[in-house]
Coordinates of C-alpha atoms in Angstrom, one line a residue:
Chain J
X403 CA -51.2 37.7 -1.2
X404 CA -50.9 40.0 1.8
X405 CA -50.7 37.1 4.2
X406 CA -48.0 35.5 2.1
X407 CA -45.9 38.7 2.4
X408 CA -45.8 38.6 6.2
X409 CA -45.3 34.9 6.2
X410 CA -42.3 35.4 4.1
X411 CA -41.0 38.0 6.5
X412 CA -41.2 35.6 9.5
X413 CA -39.6 32.8 7.6
X414 CA -36.7 34.9 6.5
X415 CA -33.7 34.0 8.6
X416 CA -31.1 36.4 9.9
X417 CA -28.7 35.8 7.1
X418 CA -31.2 36.8 4.4
X419 CA -32.0 40.0 6.4
X420 CA -28.4 41.0 6.6
X421 CA -28.1 40.3 2.9
X422 CA -31.0 42.6 2.1
X423 CA -29.6 45.3 4.4
X424 CA -26.3 45.1 2.6
X425 CA -28.1 45.3 -0.8
X426 CA -29.8 48.5 0.5
X427 CA -26.5 49.9 1.7
X428 CA -24.9 49.3 -1.7
X429 CA -27.7 51.2 -3.5
X430 CA -27.2 54.1 -1.2
X431 CA -23.4 54.1 -1.6
X432 CA -23.7 53.9 -5.4
X433 CA -26.1 56.9 -5.4
X434 CA -23.7 58.9 -3.2
X435 CA -20.8 58.0 -5.5
X436 CA -22.6 59.2 -8.5
X437 CA -23.4 62.4 -6.8
X438 CA -19.8 62.9 -5.7
X439 CA -18.7 62.1 -9.2
X440 CA -21.0 64.8 -10.6
X441 CA -19.5 67.3 -8.2
X442 CA -16.0 66.4 -9.4
X443 CA -16.9 66.5 -13.2
X444 CA -18.8 69.7 -13.1
X445 CA -16.6 71.5 -10.6
X446 CA -19.7 72.7 -8.7
X447 CA -20.4 71.9 -5.1
X448 CA -24.1 71.5 -6.1
X449 CA -24.3 70.4 -9.7
X450 CA -28.1 70.0 -9.7
X451 CA -30.3 72.7 -8.1
X452 CA -34.1 73.2 -7.8
X453 CA -35.5 76.6 -8.7
X454 CA -37.2 77.9 -5.5
X455 CA -38.7 81.2 -6.6
X456 CA -40.4 82.9 -9.5
X457 CA -37.8 85.5 -9.9
X458 CA -36.7 84.1 -13.3
X459 CA -40.0 83.6 -14.8
X460 CA -41.1 83.0 -17.5
X461 CA -37.9 81.1 -18.2
X462 CA -37.8 79.1 -15.0
X463 CA -40.5 78.3 -12.5
X464 CA -40.5 77.0 -9.0
X465 CA -39.8 73.3 -9.1
X466 CA -37.7 73.3 -12.3
X467 CA -34.3 71.6 -12.2
X468 CA -31.1 73.2 -13.3
X469 CA -27.8 71.6 -14.2
X470 CA -24.7 73.6 -13.4
X471 CA -21.0 73.6 -14.2
X472 CA -18.4 75.7 -12.4
X473 CA -15.2 75.3 -14.4
X474 CA -12.5 77.6 -13.0
X475 CA -11.5 78.9 -16.4
X476 CA -15.0 79.7 -17.5
X477 CA -15.2 83.5 -17.6
X478 CA -18.3 85.2 -16.2
X479 CA -19.9 87.3 -18.8
X480 CA -23.0 89.5 -19.0
X481 CA -26.2 87.6 -19.9
X482 CA -25.1 84.3 -18.2
X483 CA -27.4 82.7 -15.6
X484 CA -25.5 82.1 -12.4
X485 CA -26.3 80.3 -9.2
X486 CA -24.7 82.1 -6.2
X487 CA -24.9 82.2 -2.5
X488 CA -24.8 85.4 -0.5
X489 CA -22.1 85.2 2.2
X490 CA -23.5 83.8 5.4
X491 CA -26.7 82.5 3.8
X492 CA -27.3 78.9 2.7
X493 CA -29.9 79.4 0.0
X494 CA -28.7 79.4 -3.6
X495 CA -30.1 82.1 -5.8
X496 CA -30.5 81.7 -9.6
X497 CA -30.3 85.0 -11.5
X498 CA -28.7 86.6 -14.5
X499 CA -25.5 88.6 -14.7
X500 CA -26.2 92.1 -15.9
X501 CA -22.9 93.9 -15.2
X502 CA -19.2 92.8 -15.1
X503 CA -16.0 94.7 -14.4
X504 CA -13.0 92.6 -14.8
X505 CA -9.4 93.6 -14.1
X506 CA -6.4 92.5 -16.2
X507 CA -5.4 90.0 -13.6
X508 CA -8.8 88.2 -13.9
X509 CA -10.3 89.6 -10.7
X510 CA -13.9 90.2 -11.5
X511 CA -16.9 91.8 -9.8
X512 CA -20.4 91.5 -11.1
X513 CA -24.0 92.4 -10.5
X514 CA -27.0 90.1 -10.9
X515 CA -30.8 90.5 -11.4
X516 CA -33.7 88.2 -11.7
X517 CA -35.4 88.5 -15.0
X518 CA -38.8 88.9 -13.3
X519 CA -37.6 91.4 -10.8
X520 CA -37.8 95.2 -11.3
X521 CA -34.5 95.9 -9.6
X522 CA -31.1 94.4 -9.4
X523 CA -30.0 92.1 -6.6
X524 CA -28.0 94.7 -4.5
X525 CA -30.8 94.4 -1.9
X526 CA -30.2 90.7 -1.6
X527 CA -26.4 91.0 -1.0
X528 CA -24.8 91.4 2.4
X529 CA -25.0 94.7 4.1
X530 CA -22.6 97.1 2.3
X531 CA -21.8 94.6 -0.4
X532 CA -22.4 96.0 -3.9
X533 CA -20.9 93.3 -6.1
X534 CA -20.5 89.5 -6.3
X535 CA -17.2 87.8 -6.8
X536 CA -16.1 84.4 -8.3
X537 CA -16.1 82.9 -4.9
X538 CA -19.8 83.5 -4.4
X539 CA -20.7 81.5 -7.5
X540 CA -22.0 77.9 -7.1
X541 CA -22.2 77.4 -10.8
X542 CA -23.4 78.5 -14.2
X543 CA -26.7 77.1 -15.5
X544 CA -26.1 75.0 -18.6
X545 CA -29.2 72.9 -18.9
X546 CA -32.6 72.6 -17.4
X547 CA -35.6 70.2 -17.0
X548 CA -39.0 71.6 -16.1
X549 CA -41.2 70.4 -13.1
X550 CA -38.8 67.5 -12.0
X551 CA -37.6 69.3 -8.9
X552 CA -41.1 69.7 -7.5
X553 CA -40.5 66.4 -5.6
X554 CA -37.8 68.0 -3.4
X555 CA -40.0 71.1 -2.8
X556 CA -42.9 68.9 -1.7
X557 CA -40.7 66.8 0.5
X558 CA -39.4 70.0 2.1
X559 CA -42.8 71.6 2.7
X560 CA -44.5 68.4 3.8
X561 CA -42.1 66.3 5.9
X562 CA -44.7 63.6 6.4
X563 CA -44.6 62.9 2.7
X564 CA -40.8 62.5 3.0
X565 CA -41.0 60.0 5.8
X566 CA -43.8 58.1 4.0
X567 CA -41.7 57.9 0.9
X568 CA -38.7 56.7 2.8
X569 CA -40.8 54.1 4.6
X570 CA -42.2 52.7 1.4
X571 CA -38.7 52.6 -0.2
X572 CA -37.3 50.9 2.9
X573 CA -40.0 48.3 3.0
X574 CA -39.7 47.6 -0.7
X575 CA -36.0 47.0 -0.5
X576 CA -36.1 44.9 2.6
X577 CA -39.0 42.7 1.4
X578 CA -38.0 42.3 -2.2
X579 CA -37.0 38.7 -3.0
X580 CA -34.6 38.0 -5.8
X581 CA -36.1 35.3 -8.0
Chain E
X797 CA -28.4 93.8 -37.5
X798 CA -28.2 97.6 -37.5
X799 CA -28.1 100.1 -34.7
X800 CA -27.9 103.9 -34.7
X801 CA -26.8 105.5 -31.5
X802 CA -26.6 108.9 -29.9
X803 CA -24.8 109.3 -26.6
X804 CA -23.3 111.5 -24.0
X805 CA -21.9 111.2 -20.5
X806 CA -23.3 112.9 -17.4
X807 CA -21.0 113.9 -14.6
X808 CA -21.5 112.0 -11.4
X809 CA -19.5 112.2 -8.2
X810 CA -17.5 109.1 -8.6
X811 CA -18.5 107.2 -11.7
X812 CA -19.3 108.1 -15.2
X813 CA -22.9 107.6 -16.2
X814 CA -23.5 107.0 -19.9
X815 CA -26.7 107.8 -21.8
X816 CA -27.4 106.0 -25.0
X817 CA -30.3 106.0 -27.3
X818 CA -30.5 103.3 -30.0
X819 CA -32.5 101.7 -32.8
X820 CA -32.4 98.0 -33.3
X821 CA -33.3 96.2 -36.5
X822 CA -32.8 92.5 -36.3
X823 CA -33.9 89.1 -37.5
X824 CA -33.3 86.3 -34.9
X825 CA -32.5 83.2 -36.9
X826 CA -31.0 79.8 -36.1
X827 CA -27.7 79.9 -37.9
X828 CA -27.1 76.1 -37.4
X829 CA -30.3 75.3 -39.3
X830 CA -29.6 77.3 -42.4
X831 CA -31.3 80.6 -41.3
X832 CA -34.6 79.2 -40.3
X833 CA -36.5 81.0 -37.6
X834 CA -35.0 80.3 -34.2
X835 CA -38.4 79.2 -32.7
X836 CA -38.4 75.4 -33.2
X837 CA -40.4 72.9 -31.2
X838 CA -37.9 73.0 -28.3
X839 CA -37.6 76.7 -27.9
X840 CA -39.8 78.1 -25.2
X841 CA -38.5 81.7 -25.2
X842 CA -35.6 84.0 -26.0
X843 CA -34.1 86.4 -23.5
X844 CA -32.6 89.2 -25.6
X845 CA -30.2 91.7 -24.2
X846 CA -28.2 94.6 -25.6
X847 CA -24.8 94.9 -23.8
X848 CA -22.1 97.5 -24.0
X849 CA -18.5 96.1 -23.9
X850 CA -15.5 98.3 -23.4
X851 CA -12.1 98.7 -21.7
X852 CA -11.0 101.3 -19.2
X853 CA -7.9 102.3 -17.3
X854 CA -9.5 100.8 -14.2
X855 CA -10.8 97.5 -15.7
X856 CA -9.5 95.5 -18.6
X857 CA -13.1 94.3 -19.5
X858 CA -16.5 95.8 -18.7
X859 CA -19.8 94.6 -19.9
X860 CA -23.1 96.3 -19.0
X861 CA -26.5 95.2 -20.0
X862 CA -28.4 98.2 -21.2
X863 CA -31.7 96.8 -22.3
X864 CA -33.4 93.4 -22.4
X865 CA -36.6 91.8 -23.7
X866 CA -38.3 88.5 -23.4
X867 CA -39.5 87.0 -26.7
X868 CA -41.9 84.1 -26.3
X869 CA -42.5 81.3 -28.8
X870 CA -45.2 82.7 -31.1
X871 CA -43.8 86.3 -31.1
X872 CA -42.4 87.7 -34.3
X873 CA -38.7 87.0 -34.4
X874 CA -38.0 90.4 -36.0
X875 CA -37.1 93.4 -34.1
X876 CA -37.7 96.9 -35.4
X877 CA -37.3 99.3 -32.5
X878 CA -36.5 103.0 -32.8
X879 CA -35.3 105.6 -30.3
X880 CA -35.0 103.2 -27.4
X881 CA -33.5 104.4 -24.2
X882 CA -31.4 102.1 -22.1
X883 CA -33.5 100.3 -19.4
X884 CA -30.7 100.2 -16.9
X885 CA -28.3 102.9 -15.7
X886 CA -25.1 102.7 -17.6
X887 CA -22.7 103.4 -14.7
X888 CA -19.0 102.8 -15.2
X889 CA -16.8 101.6 -12.4
X890 CA -14.8 104.8 -12.4
X891 CA -14.5 107.4 -15.0
X892 CA -13.8 105.3 -18.1
X893 CA -16.6 106.4 -20.3
X894 CA -15.5 110.0 -20.9
X895 CA -13.6 110.0 -24.2
X896 CA -13.8 106.3 -24.7
X897 CA -13.9 105.7 -28.4
X898 CA -14.3 102.0 -28.2
X899 CA -17.6 101.1 -26.6
X900 CA -19.2 98.3 -28.5
X901 CA -22.9 97.4 -28.4
X902 CA -23.9 93.9 -29.2
X903 CA -27.2 92.1 -29.2
X904 CA -27.2 88.6 -27.7
X905 CA -29.8 86.2 -26.6
X906 CA -30.3 83.3 -24.2
X907 CA -32.2 80.4 -25.8
X908 CA -34.5 78.8 -23.2
X909 CA -35.6 75.4 -24.3
X910 CA -38.7 73.4 -23.1
X911 CA -36.0 71.1 -21.7
X912 CA -32.3 70.8 -22.4
X913 CA -29.3 72.9 -22.9
X914 CA -29.3 76.7 -22.3
X915 CA -27.1 78.3 -25.0
X916 CA -26.1 81.9 -25.2
X917 CA -25.9 83.3 -28.7
X918 CA -24.3 86.5 -29.8
X919 CA -25.8 88.2 -32.8
X920 CA -23.7 89.1 -35.8
X921 CA -23.2 92.8 -36.3
X922 CA -22.2 95.2 -33.6
X923 CA -21.9 98.9 -33.3
X924 CA -19.2 101.1 -31.8
X925 CA -20.3 104.0 -29.7
X926 CA -17.7 106.7 -29.2
X927 CA -18.3 108.7 -26.1
X928 CA -17.4 112.4 -26.2
X929 CA -14.5 113.9 -24.3
X930 CA -16.6 116.2 -22.2
X931 CA -19.4 115.8 -19.8
X932 CA -22.9 117.0 -20.7
X933 CA -24.5 119.0 -18.0
X934 CA -27.5 120.4 -19.7
X935 CA -28.9 117.7 -21.9
X936 CA -31.9 116.0 -20.6
X937 CA -32.5 112.3 -21.0

């Protein structure tokens, strides 16, 4: 069976190769469109995030997947789980809101804390920053799936695994014959 | 759901610091399912928290979590706690606690499923805590 596979590859003419490449490009484009669509529907720049630390245990563990929404009119209230980014840093943090002070005009400042942490997050904020604001929020956690995000963590920690996975996927798509 | 509270405010340089002691008697039930226990096959744990909500001159809405507890599947869904002190410092953003008659304490919880939606539920029953008009300088906490 192996010999047949390589025989096929040699016999494939250029037209079939281009066809397969286009097929592959369509799959990638569709995936991107679905992702962009999710960004629009949820209002969040990152509607699906992977939990990276154990600071929210035992509710969430490293590798769990969280689904976020970030509707502009959704008020931020104590007890909610928010995903936020500290100004100047790229890593999103998933913690709970423990204090809010909201003015009549809707301006709000709030404090967060990981369930599994002893102290609140002031130590994580920017130097001199004591509160978070709406603009720091990536989204509110609305749903979750355990373990599923482990794949991205493994791909991050072991880049060879990522390349191997991509190579296998690429080979599969290019060599697949439609019957 | 019943709470009894005792409170006072301590003077601090810029912001009022409130001290509250409370009792909690509660049964956590799943209202949608006709008062069955909240712990069904898809509930991994509950994150319970007692929050104080009030308005001040400075801010139209303030919410401060005073106390929280994690209840795992298998734990008894009844709470019977007495003389609890708040876990976290009850600082106001300003001096809005002194003389504030309308501070409401509510017990709420975040249902964490094994997989699926993460709802926030507020318990029925809440208690109003009036703060006195003067600061306490001698009371110890």
